[in-house]
Amino acid sequence: MQQLQEMSVSGLRRKWQAEGAAFYADFEYPLTGGNDNKPGLYKMDGEETVYLGRAYYNWGKYYAQIIQAVLSGAWNAADLVNEQIARNYWFGLSTGVVDILVPKAPYQTKKMLAFFKNSIVGGGYDPFTGELHTQDGILQGGAGSARSGFSLELEQLTPGKIAGMKWLSDNIDGEPMC
């Protein structure tokens, strides 16, 4: 079974390379364990596949923030039970719950990533502000986007709209998981 799985993965990699892809992301954890197929971003370089990095989720901080909300009274579980709904809790880069790990990236790449991360955390840059074009060419924000419900100003997508995205940006090769 593992050999069949590995053949299909290597076959996919060859197919992607033949189509001109140089990178791919894998977010699945392999059933067999090991470091050969861990989740993250990969670069295909001929027959070699180079692991570049991955998203990092600090679940300890996540649960600590939930517990703190319960202790401070900001979390009301009775409302959740009475309303019978699930809540989405948005923890981003600024909370330390979400981060990116790129252990083998060159120094200048790490420096650029740190700049963007610090700019996002500090509020100086928001990747979800302004014109956002879907793969289908539909404008999701920015000037002239009145048909999608946004004003003509460079508007920021709300956390709810980001969490509910059923589209990918036009610079992403893939399919939405909805």
Short mmCIF file of C-alpha atoms in Angstrom, two decimals:
data_model
loop_
_atom_site.label_atom_id
_atom_site.label_comp_id
_atom_site.label_asym_id
_atom_site.label_seq_id
_atom_site.Cartn_x
_atom_site.Cartn_y
_atom_site.Cartn_z
CA MET A 1 0.00 0.00 0.00
CA GLN A 2 2.77 2.45 0.96
CA GLN A 3 4.61 1.70 -2.31
CA LEU A 4 1.43 2.39 -4.29
CA GLN A 5 0.94 5.66 -2.37
CA GLU A 6 4.56 6.70 -3.02
CA MET A 7 4.26 5.85 -6.72
CA SER A 8 1.13 7.95 -7.04
CA VAL A 9 2.77 10.88 -5.26
CA SER A 10 5.91 10.65 -7.42
CA GLY A 11 3.69 10.30 -10.50
CA LEU A 12 1.83 13.45 -9.52
CA ARG A 13 5.11 15.29 -9.02
CA ARG A 14 6.31 14.28 -12.51
CA LYS A 15 2.97 15.37 -14.00
CA TRP A 16 3.15 18.74 -12.23
CA GLN A 17 6.73 19.28 -13.42
CA ALA A 18 5.72 18.43 -17.00
CA GLU A 19 3.02 21.12 -16.70
CA GLY A 20 5.63 23.67 -15.58
CA ALA A 21 5.01 23.67 -11.82
CA ALA A 22 8.07 24.25 -9.67
CA PHE A 23 6.41 24.17 -6.23
CA TYR A 24 3.59 22.30 -4.51
CA ALA A 25 2.05 22.26 -1.05
CA ASP A 26 1.01 19.16 0.84
CA PHE A 27 -1.12 19.55 3.94
CA GLU A 28 -1.78 15.88 4.65
CA TYR A 29 0.06 13.94 7.33
CA PRO A 30 1.23 10.58 5.99
CA LEU A 31 -0.18 7.49 7.66
CA THR A 32 3.25 5.87 7.74
CA GLY A 33 5.02 8.69 9.57
CA GLY A 34 8.56 9.73 8.80
CA ASN A 35 9.92 12.95 7.36
CA ASP A 36 9.70 12.11 3.66
CA ASN A 37 6.18 13.39 3.17
CA LYS A 38 5.51 15.91 5.93
CA PRO A 39 3.04 18.75 5.38
CA GLY A 40 4.38 21.96 3.94
CA LEU A 41 5.74 23.66 0.84
CA TYR A 42 8.04 21.76 -1.52
CA LYS A 43 10.21 22.78 -4.48
CA MET A 44 10.67 20.30 -7.32
CA ASP A 45 14.19 20.48 -8.67
CA GLY A 46 14.66 17.78 -11.32
CA GLU A 47 14.40 14.43 -9.56
CA GLU A 48 14.95 16.06 -6.18
CA THR A 49 12.13 17.43 -4.03
CA VAL A 50 13.24 20.05 -1.49
CA TYR A 51 11.20 20.70 1.66
CA LEU A 52 10.95 24.48 2.21
CA GLY A 53 8.74 24.96 5.26
CA ARG A 54 5.22 24.87 6.68
CA ALA A 55 2.58 26.64 8.66
CA TYR A 56 2.95 26.25 12.41
CA TYR A 57 0.02 26.10 14.83
CA ASN A 58 0.84 26.62 18.50
CA TRP A 59 -2.08 24.73 20.02
CA GLY A 60 -0.82 25.41 23.56
CA LYS A 61 -1.29 29.17 23.10
CA TYR A 62 -4.65 28.56 21.41
CA TYR A 63 -6.01 26.57 24.34
CA ALA A 64 -4.49 28.99 26.87
CA GLN A 65 -6.35 31.88 25.19
CA ILE A 66 -9.62 29.91 25.23
CA ILE A 67 -9.16 29.08 28.93
CA GLN A 68 -8.33 32.74 29.69
CA ALA A 69 -11.54 33.80 27.90
CA VAL A 70 -13.53 31.30 30.01
CA LEU A 71 -11.90 32.50 33.26
CA SER A 72 -12.46 36.18 32.42
CA GLY A 73 -16.11 35.59 31.53
CA ALA A 74 -15.68 36.53 27.87
CA TRP A 75 -16.61 32.98 26.81
CA ASN A 76 -20.21 32.03 27.42
CA ALA A 77 -20.69 28.34 26.68
CA ALA A 78 -24.39 28.53 27.64
CA ASP A 79 -25.03 30.82 24.66
CA LEU A 80 -23.32 28.32 22.36
CA VAL A 81 -25.40 25.44 23.71
CA ASN A 82 -28.67 27.40 23.63
CA GLU A 83 -28.06 28.67 20.10
CA GLN A 84 -26.72 25.26 18.96
CA ILE A 85 -24.11 26.90 16.74
CA ALA A 86 -20.38 26.63 16.30
CA ARG A 87 -18.19 29.70 16.63
CA ASN A 88 -15.11 30.55 14.60
CA TYR A 89 -12.26 31.90 16.74
CA TRP A 90 -9.82 33.92 14.71
CA PHE A 91 -6.26 33.62 15.99
CA GLY A 92 -3.70 35.05 13.61
CA LEU A 93 -0.03 35.91 13.52
CA SER A 94 -0.35 38.61 16.20
CA THR A 95 -1.49 36.09 18.84
CA GLY A 96 1.42 33.69 18.34
CA VAL A 97 -1.00 30.84 17.59
CA VAL A 98 -0.15 30.81 13.86
CA ASP A 99 3.33 31.17 12.38
CA ILE A 100 5.44 29.97 9.47
CA LEU A 101 8.55 27.79 9.73
CA VAL A 102 11.12 27.90 6.92
CA PRO A 103 14.22 26.21 8.35
CA LYS A 104 16.20 25.88 5.11
CA ALA A 105 15.31 29.21 3.50
CA PRO A 106 18.17 31.53 2.55
CA TYR A 107 18.86 34.42 4.90
CA GLN A 108 17.38 37.06 2.55
CA THR A 109 14.16 35.04 2.18
CA LYS A 110 13.85 34.71 5.96
CA LYS A 111 14.47 38.46 6.25
CA MET A 112 11.71 39.21 3.71
CA LEU A 113 9.28 36.83 5.46
CA ALA A 114 10.04 38.49 8.81
CA PHE A 115 9.36 41.90 7.23
CA PHE A 116 5.96 40.82 5.88
CA LYS A 117 5.07 39.03 9.13
CA ASN A 118 5.97 42.08 11.23
CA SER A 119 4.09 44.35 8.79
CA ILE A 120 0.97 42.18 9.04
CA VAL A 121 1.18 41.92 12.85
CA GLY A 122 1.78 45.69 13.15
CA GLY A 123 -1.10 46.55 10.83
CA GLY A 124 1.06 48.11 8.12
CA TYR A 125 0.23 45.49 5.50
CA ASP A 126 -2.91 43.45 4.94
CA PRO A 127 -2.94 40.85 2.15
CA PHE A 128 -6.76 40.97 2.20
CA THR A 129 -7.09 44.66 1.34
CA GLY A 130 -7.70 46.16 -2.08
CA GLU A 131 -8.32 44.42 -5.36
CA LEU A 132 -8.50 40.67 -5.02
CA HIS A 133 -9.22 38.77 -8.22
CA THR A 134 -10.57 35.23 -8.20
CA GLN A 135 -9.44 32.53 -10.60
CA ASP A 136 -12.67 33.25 -12.50
CA GLY A 137 -11.72 36.92 -12.88
CA ILE A 138 -14.27 38.24 -10.38
CA LEU A 139 -13.12 41.30 -8.45
CA GLN A 140 -13.52 40.74 -4.69
CA GLY A 141 -12.42 44.13 -3.37
CA GLY A 142 -10.97 47.49 -4.29
CA ALA A 143 -12.02 50.07 -6.85
CA GLY A 144 -14.98 49.22 -9.05
CA SER A 145 -16.13 46.28 -6.96
CA ALA A 146 -19.64 47.50 -6.16
CA ARG A 147 -21.16 44.37 -7.72
CA SER A 148 -19.51 42.20 -5.08
CA GLY A 149 -20.87 44.30 -2.21
CA PHE A 150 -17.77 46.37 -1.46
CA SER A 151 -17.41 50.12 -1.64
CA LEU A 152 -15.20 51.77 -4.23
CA GLU A 153 -12.48 52.35 -1.60
CA LEU A 154 -9.65 49.90 -0.96
CA GLU A 155 -11.58 47.85 1.53
CA GLN A 156 -10.37 45.12 3.84
CA LEU A 157 -12.05 41.72 3.89
CA THR A 158 -13.45 40.97 7.33
CA PRO A 159 -12.34 37.84 9.22
CA GLY A 160 -15.79 36.36 8.52
CA LYS A 161 -15.42 36.90 4.76
CA ILE A 162 -11.89 35.45 4.83
CA ALA A 163 -12.98 32.37 6.81
CA GLY A 164 -15.91 31.91 4.43
CA MET A 165 -13.90 32.23 1.21
CA LYS A 166 -15.03 29.75 -1.42
CA TRP A 167 -12.63 31.06 -4.05
CA LEU A 168 -8.89 31.26 -4.64
CA SER A 169 -6.91 34.25 -5.83
CA ASP A 170 -5.99 34.30 -9.51
CA ASN A 171 -2.31 33.78 -8.67
CA ILE A 172 -3.05 30.43 -6.99
CA ASP A 173 -3.02 27.21 -9.00
CA GLY A 174 -5.43 24.85 -7.31
CA GLU A 175 -9.03 24.37 -6.31
CA PRO A 176 -10.89 25.70 -3.25
CA MET A 177 -11.65 23.10 -0.60
CA CYS A 178 -15.39 23.73 -0.21
#
